[in-house]
Coordinates of C-alpha atoms in Angstrom, one line a residue:
M1 CA 12.5 10.1 -7.3
A2 CA 12.3 6.4 -6.3
I3 CA 14.5 5.3 -3.6
I4 CA 15.9 1.9 -4.2
V5 CA 17.4 -0.4 -1.7
E6 CA 19.8 -3.2 -2.3
S7 CA 20.9 -4.6 1.1
L8 CA 19.7 -4.8 4.6
S9 CA 22.2 -2.2 5.9
D10 CA 21.3 0.3 2.9
Y11 CA 17.7 0.0 4.0
I12 CA 18.5 0.8 7.6
R13 CA 21.1 3.7 6.3
K14 CA 17.9 5.1 4.4
I15 CA 15.5 4.9 7.3
E16 CA 17.9 7.1 9.4
K17 CA 18.5 9.5 6.4
Y18 CA 14.8 10.2 5.7
D19 CA 14.0 10.0 9.6
L20 CA 11.5 7.2 9.2
Y21 CA 11.8 5.7 12.6
E22 CA 8.5 7.2 14.0
C23 CA 6.4 5.4 11.5
I24 CA 4.5 2.3 11.0
Y25 CA 5.5 0.1 8.0
R26 CA 4.1 -2.3 5.4
G27 CA 6.0 -4.5 3.1
E28 CA 4.8 -5.6 -0.2
K29 CA 6.3 -8.3 -2.5
S30 CA 5.2 -6.5 -5.8
E31 CA 5.5 -3.1 -6.7
H32 CA 2.3 -1.5 -7.6
K33 CA 2.2 1.8 -9.7
S34 CA -1.0 3.0 -8.4
S35 CA -1.0 6.0 -6.1
G36 CA -2.4 4.6 -2.9
I37 CA -2.7 1.5 -0.6
L38 CA -5.7 -0.7 -0.8
S39 CA -7.8 -3.2 1.5
T40 CA -8.8 -6.4 0.4
I41 CA -12.6 -5.4 -0.1
L42 CA -11.4 -2.7 -2.3
R43 CA -8.6 -5.1 -4.1
D44 CA -11.4 -7.8 -4.4
N45 CA -14.6 -5.6 -5.3
K46 CA -16.0 -7.0 -2.1
M47 CA -17.4 -3.6 -0.9
F48 CA -21.2 -4.5 -1.6
S49 CA -21.1 -7.9 0.0
Y50 CA -18.6 -7.3 3.0
K51 CA -21.3 -7.0 5.5
N52 CA -23.1 -10.4 4.5
I53 CA -19.7 -12.2 4.1
L54 CA -18.8 -11.2 7.6
S55 CA -22.1 -11.8 8.9
D56 CA -21.9 -15.6 7.4
F57 CA -18.7 -16.2 8.7
Y58 CA -19.6 -15.1 12.4
F59 CA -22.5 -17.6 12.0
E60 CA -20.2 -20.2 11.2
M61 CA -17.4 -19.5 13.6
E62 CA -19.5 -18.2 16.6
P63 CA -19.6 -21.5 18.5
T64 CA -16.1 -21.8 18.6
L65 CA -14.9 -18.1 19.1
K66 CA -13.3 -17.2 22.1
P67 CA -14.2 -13.9 24.0
L68 CA -11.6 -11.7 22.7
S69 CA -11.8 -13.2 19.2
K70 CA -15.5 -12.3 19.3
I71 CA -14.5 -8.6 20.6
H72 CA -12.1 -8.3 17.8
F73 CA -13.9 -10.1 15.1
I74 CA -12.9 -8.2 12.1
A75 CA -9.1 -8.8 13.1
Y76 CA -10.0 -12.6 13.4
A77 CA -11.8 -12.6 10.1
R78 CA -8.9 -10.8 8.6
H79 CA -6.3 -13.4 9.8
H80 CA -8.5 -16.0 8.0
S81 CA -8.3 -14.4 4.7
I82 CA -11.8 -12.9 4.8
P83 CA -11.8 -9.7 2.5
T84 CA -12.0 -6.6 5.1
N85 CA -11.3 -2.9 4.9
L86 CA -8.1 -3.6 7.3
I87 CA -4.6 -3.0 6.0
D88 CA -1.9 -5.1 7.7
F89 CA 1.1 -2.7 8.9
S90 CA 3.6 -3.6 11.3
F91 CA 5.4 -1.6 14.2
S92 CA 8.8 -3.1 12.8
P93 CA 10.6 -1.8 9.7
L94 CA 12.3 -5.3 9.5
I95 CA 9.1 -7.2 9.4
A96 CA 7.9 -5.1 6.4
L97 CA 11.3 -5.6 4.7
Y98 CA 11.0 -9.4 5.1
F99 CA 7.4 -9.2 3.4
A100 CA 8.6 -7.0 0.8
C101 CA 11.4 -9.7 -0.1
N102 CA 9.4 -12.9 0.5
D103 CA 8.5 -14.5 -2.9
N104 CA 8.0 -12.9 -6.3
V105 CA 11.8 -12.5 -6.9
N106 CA 10.8 -11.4 -10.4
S107 CA 9.3 -8.3 -9.4
N108 CA 10.5 -5.4 -7.4
G109 CA 9.0 -5.4 -3.8
Q110 CA 8.3 -2.0 -1.6
V111 CA 7.9 -0.8 1.9
H112 CA 5.6 1.9 2.6
F113 CA 6.3 4.3 5.6
I114 CA 3.2 6.4 7.3
K115 CA 4.7 8.8 10.1
N116 CA 3.1 8.5 13.6
Y117 CA 1.9 12.0 13.9
R118 CA -1.2 10.9 11.3
L119 CA -2.4 8.4 13.2
V120 CA -5.3 7.9 15.1
P121 CA -6.2 5.1 17.3
I122 CA -10.1 3.9 17.4
N123 CA -10.1 0.8 19.0
D124 CA -12.8 1.9 21.6
L125 CA -14.9 3.2 18.6
I126 CA -14.7 -0.3 16.5
I127 CA -15.3 -2.4 20.0
D128 CA -18.0 0.1 21.2
N129 CA -20.0 0.8 17.8
E130 CA -19.2 -2.2 15.7
L131 CA -17.4 0.2 12.9
G132 CA -15.6 -2.8 12.0
W133 CA -18.6 -3.8 10.1
T134 CA -19.3 -0.6 8.2
G135 CA -16.9 1.7 6.6
M136 CA -17.7 4.7 9.2
P137 CA -20.9 6.0 7.5
N138 CA -21.6 8.2 10.7
L139 CA -18.6 10.1 9.8
I140 CA -20.1 10.7 6.1
N141 CA -23.4 11.5 7.9
C142 CA -21.6 14.2 10.0
D143 CA -22.5 12.7 13.1
V144 CA -21.8 15.1 16.2
D145 CA -20.8 12.7 18.9
L146 CA -18.2 10.7 16.2
I147 CA -16.7 14.0 15.0
N148 CA -16.3 15.2 18.4
N149 CA -14.6 11.9 19.7
L150 CA -12.3 11.8 16.5
S151 CA -11.3 15.5 16.7
S152 CA -10.5 15.0 20.4
K153 CA -8.3 12.1 19.7
I154 CA -6.4 14.0 16.8
S155 CA -6.0 17.0 19.0
S156 CA -4.5 14.4 21.7
I157 CA -1.7 13.4 19.4
N158 CA 1.8 14.6 20.7
F159 CA 0.9 18.1 19.6
S160 CA 3.9 19.9 17.7
L161 CA 4.6 22.5 15.1
E162 CA 4.9 19.7 12.7
L163 CA 1.5 18.9 13.5
Q164 CA -0.2 22.1 13.5
N165 CA 1.4 22.8 10.1
F166 CA 0.2 19.5 8.4
L167 CA -3.3 20.1 10.0
Y168 CA -3.2 23.5 8.3
E169 CA -1.8 22.0 5.0
S170 CA -4.5 19.2 5.1
L171 CA -7.2 21.6 5.4
I172 CA -6.3 23.5 2.5
K173 CA -5.8 20.2 0.5
I174 CA -9.0 18.7 1.3
L175 CA -11.0 22.2 0.8
C176 CA -9.3 22.1 -2.7
E177 CA -11.1 18.5 -3.2
L178 CA -14.5 20.1 -2.1
Q179 CA -13.8 22.7 -4.6
K180 CA -13.5 20.0 -7.5
C181 CA -16.6 18.6 -6.3
A182 CA -18.4 22.4 -6.5
K183 CA -17.1 22.7 -10.2
A184 CA -18.2 19.3 -11.2
A185 CA -21.7 20.1 -9.8
K186 CA -21.8 23.3 -11.3
E187 CA -22.1 25.2 -8.2
Y188 CA -20.1 28.1 -9.3
N189 CA -21.0 30.5 -6.3
A190 CA -19.8 27.8 -3.9
Y191 CA -16.7 27.3 -5.9
N192 CA -15.7 31.0 -5.9
K193 CA -16.6 31.2 -2.2
L194 CA -14.2 28.1 -1.6
D195 CA -11.6 29.8 -3.9
E196 CA -11.7 33.0 -1.6
I197 CA -11.5 30.8 1.6
I198 CA -8.4 28.7 0.2
H199 CA -6.5 31.5 -1.0
K200 CA -6.8 33.3 2.2
L201 CA -6.1 30.4 4.3
K202 CA -2.6 30.0 2.5
V203 CA -1.8 33.5 3.5
V204 CA -3.3 33.2 6.9
T205 CA -1.5 29.9 7.8
S206 CA 1.9 31.8 7.9
S207 CA 0.3 35.3 9.8
K208 CA 0.5 36.2 13.0
N209 CA -2.4 38.4 13.1
G210 CA -5.1 36.7 15.3
E211 CA -7.9 38.8 14.0
Q212 CA -7.4 38.0 10.5
N213 CA -7.1 34.6 11.3
Y214 CA -10.3 34.8 13.0
H215 CA -11.8 36.6 10.0
I216 CA -11.1 33.9 7.5
F217 CA -12.3 30.9 9.7
K218 CA -15.5 32.8 10.3
K219 CA -16.2 32.6 6.4
L220 CA -15.2 29.1 6.6
Y221 CA -17.7 28.3 9.4
N222 CA -20.4 30.3 7.5
F223 CA -19.9 28.1 4.5
L224 CA -19.7 24.7 6.2
T225 CA -23.0 25.5 8.1
S226 CA -24.8 26.7 4.7
P227 CA -26.7 24.0 2.6
Q228 CA -24.7 25.4 -0.2
S229 CA -21.8 23.4 1.0
L230 CA -23.8 20.0 0.2
F231 CA -24.1 20.1 -3.6
T232 CA -27.0 17.6 -3.7
P233 CA -30.2 17.8 -5.7
Y234 CA -32.2 18.3 -2.9
T235 CA -30.5 21.3 -1.7
K236 CA -29.8 22.5 -5.0
N237 CA -33.3 23.3 -5.7
K238 CA -34.8 24.0 -2.0
L239 CA -32.0 25.6 0.4
D240 CA -33.4 23.7 3.4
E241 CA -31.9 25.4 6.6
H242 CA -32.9 22.5 8.8
N243 CA -30.9 20.2 6.7
P244 CA -29.7 17.4 9.6
I245 CA -26.2 17.4 8.1
I246 CA -26.3 21.3 8.5
D247 CA -27.4 21.1 12.0
N248 CA -24.9 18.7 13.2
T249 CA -22.4 21.1 11.7
K250 CA -23.5 24.0 13.7
Q251 CA -23.6 21.7 16.7
I252 CA -20.2 20.6 16.0
L253 CA -18.3 24.2 15.4
I254 CA -20.3 26.1 18.2
N255 CA -18.0 28.2 20.3
N256 CA -15.0 26.7 18.8
D257 CA -11.5 28.0 18.6
F258 CA -10.4 27.4 14.7
L259 CA -6.8 28.4 15.5
F260 CA -6.2 25.3 17.3
G261 CA -6.0 21.6 16.8
N262 CA -9.3 20.6 17.8
G263 CA -11.2 23.2 15.4
L264 CA -9.1 22.5 12.5
S265 CA -9.3 19.0 12.8
K266 CA -13.3 19.5 13.1
C267 CA -13.2 21.5 9.8
I268 CA -11.3 18.6 8.1
L269 CA -13.7 16.2 9.3
I270 CA -16.6 17.6 8.1
T271 CA -15.1 18.8 4.8
Y272 CA -14.5 15.2 4.2
S273 CA -18.0 14.3 5.0
R274 CA -19.3 16.8 2.4
I275 CA -17.1 15.0 -0.1
A276 CA -18.0 11.7 0.5
N277 CA -21.7 13.0 0.4
Y278 CA -21.3 14.5 -2.9
Y279 CA -20.0 11.2 -4.3
R280 CA -23.2 9.4 -3.4
L281 CA -24.9 11.3 -6.0
P282 CA -26.7 8.6 -8.4
Y283 CA -24.8 9.7 -11.6
K284 CA -21.6 8.7 -9.8
K285 CA -20.7 5.2 -11.7
S286 CA -17.1 4.1 -10.5
P287 CA -15.5 4.3 -7.1
I288 CA -13.6 7.5 -6.5
N289 CA -10.7 7.9 -3.7
V290 CA -10.9 10.8 -1.5
N291 CA -7.7 12.4 0.3
F292 CA -7.9 12.3 4.0
P293 CA -5.2 12.8 6.0
F294 CA -5.4 11.2 9.1
I295 CA -5.2 7.2 9.4
F296 CA -7.0 5.3 11.5
T297 CA -5.4 2.6 13.3
Y298 CA -6.8 -0.4 15.2
T299 CA -4.4 -2.7 17.2
T300 CA -5.6 -5.9 18.9
P301 CA -4.5 -7.8 21.7
C302 CA -2.7 -11.0 20.8
I303 CA -5.6 -13.3 19.7
H304 CA -2.8 -15.2 17.5
E305 CA 0.7 -15.3 18.2
R306 CA 1.3 -14.2 14.5
I307 CA 0.2 -10.6 15.8
R308 CA 2.9 -10.5 18.4
N309 CA 5.5 -11.7 16.1
Q310 CA 4.9 -9.6 13.4
Q311 CA 4.4 -6.6 15.7
G312 CA 1.2 -6.0 13.9
T313 CA -1.4 -3.2 13.6
F314 CA -4.2 -2.7 11.3
V315 CA -5.0 0.8 8.8
F316 CA -8.8 1.1 9.3
Q317 CA -9.7 2.2 5.4
M318 CA -12.9 4.3 5.5
Y319 CA -15.3 3.6 2.8
D320 CA -18.8 4.3 1.3
V321 CA -20.8 1.2 -0.1
L322 CA -22.1 4.3 -2.3
L323 CA -18.6 4.6 -4.2
S324 CA -16.0 6.5 -2.2
Y325 CA -13.3 5.5 -0.3
Q326 CA -10.4 7.1 1.7
H327 CA -7.2 7.2 -0.3
I328 CA -4.2 6.0 1.8
K329 CA -1.0 7.5 0.6
P330 CA 2.1 6.7 2.4
D331 CA 4.8 9.3 3.6
Q332 CA 7.6 7.3 1.9
T333 CA 8.1 4.3 -0.2
F334 CA 11.2 2.5 -0.7
I335 CA 11.5 0.1 -3.6
I336 CA 13.5 -3.0 -3.1
N337 CA 15.4 -4.1 -6.1
K338 CA 14.3 -7.3 -7.3
E339 CA 18.0 -8.6 -7.7
H340 CA 18.8 -8.1 -4.1
K341 CA 15.5 -9.7 -2.7
E342 CA 17.0 -13.0 -2.1
R343 CA 20.2 -11.6 -0.7
I344 CA 18.3 -9.4 1.8
K345 CA 15.9 -12.2 2.8
T346 CA 18.9 -14.4 3.7
E347 CA 20.2 -11.4 5.9
L348 CA 17.1 -11.4 7.4
E349 CA 17.0 -14.9 8.2
H350 CA 20.5 -14.6 9.9
L351 CA 18.6 -12.4 12.5
G352 CA 15.7 -15.0 12.9
F353 CA 13.2 -13.4 10.6
N354 CA 11.9 -16.3 8.8
D355 CA 8.6 -18.1 7.8
K356 CA 8.5 -20.1 11.1
F357 CA 8.8 -17.0 13.3
I358 CA 6.6 -14.6 11.0
Y359 CA 3.6 -17.1 10.5
C360 CA 4.2 -19.6 13.4
D361 CA 1.5 -21.9 12.5
N362 CA 2.2 -25.6 11.9
D363 CA 1.9 -25.5 8.1
H364 CA 4.8 -22.8 7.6
I365 CA 6.7 -24.3 10.3
A366 CA 6.6 -27.7 8.3
Q367 CA 7.1 -25.9 5.1
Y368 CA 10.5 -23.9 6.7
I369 CA 11.8 -27.1 7.8
I370 CA 11.8 -28.5 4.3
E371 CA 13.2 -25.6 2.6
K372 CA 15.9 -25.1 5.3
N373 CA 16.8 -28.7 4.9
D374 CA 16.7 -28.6 1.1
Q375 CA 18.9 -25.8 1.3
S376 CA 21.6 -27.3 3.5
Y377 CA 21.3 -30.3 1.3
N378 CA 22.3 -28.2 -2.0
K379 CA 24.8 -26.5 0.0
A380 CA 26.6 -29.5 0.9
K381 CA 26.3 -30.7 -2.4
R382 CA 27.9 -27.9 -3.7
K383 CA 30.6 -28.0 -1.3
D384 CA 31.4 -31.4 -2.7
L385 CA 31.2 -30.6 -6.1
I386 CA 33.7 -28.0 -5.5
K387 CA 36.1 -29.9 -3.5
L388 CA 35.9 -32.9 -6.4
A389 CA 36.6 -30.1 -9.2
E390 CA 39.7 -28.9 -7.0
Q391 CA 40.9 -32.4 -6.4
S392 CA 40.8 -33.2 -10.2
K393 CA 43.0 -30.3 -11.0
T394 CA 45.7 -31.9 -8.9
I395 CA 45.6 -35.3 -10.5
D396 CA 47.7 -36.1 -13.6
I397 CA 45.8 -38.2 -16.3
D398 CA 48.1 -40.2 -18.5
F399 CA 46.5 -41.1 -21.8

């Protein structure tokens, strides 16, 4: 059921009611019916030309770039409206609400919430490996160093029972996605094996029987380290035990304890790589969104004043130019009633949230001053008209 917001105080009450303080937030001025959040390269269909666009823009800007802007070039490009796979979020729910209420009063706005325990910071990977220029293809290729690094990051999140349950639920969901691929590829033996693993996982997750847990995860290990898990033409006809993806999987999962976060996260990452590889098959015609439970985040230094004022961070949306991309699904979404947008925006302006503060560039400051004076003039004019009308009521007119 949609959660409707009608005022600033209503918004704050509902954040508290649904325990949404430990989140990142994104405000959108129009309500989208689609089941996910898309970066600009996907909205504008620029996946195939993304690297060329970035390269050309870098060539033009390089002589004037400051050192920090060079290091964080994709954030710099995003700031200048170049389509990227970065999605703007904020650490402030009020900033997100302002964006949801800004412009387009003919449509409901919306604010998305993503909980912190799903967030995996990858600043170092983007800076060291230039992942910002790609959609993380090394993950799709099951790169050993990358998956070990990412799984360590996931495991280092403030570990709790909530996260442990989330990992188990996520593993089951992503294995179900892989099972759909097996069915579509008519790999019925693999489909049946996955069906058995998924069924037992649902039982095992609530079991305290360590031996039983080990048994089912051993089955999962055997499946993921088998070429049968790839569903690609060259493995369908020839089960090559020395396939590099399978060799990498064995290296990643060697001596691993599946009962804890590190092992669970590795299984999730490997399963995602299998799904993305399946969608690389040549007969796939249109982009497919792939569910992946974790959200990779990228937070830059204040290369622009706007980043500081907006308390900004980016979500890094994984994609593969061969037609798959990460499905970004928020944990909660509030709908901002279009009839109350102007009122909420006015309430936020009283707290100092306005275009001058949010964007802090000369053009927006100038526009803010113009609109502010127009509003002041119109307000004064209305007061004069009301005063004149009240005076006219007290005047007796004789004809």
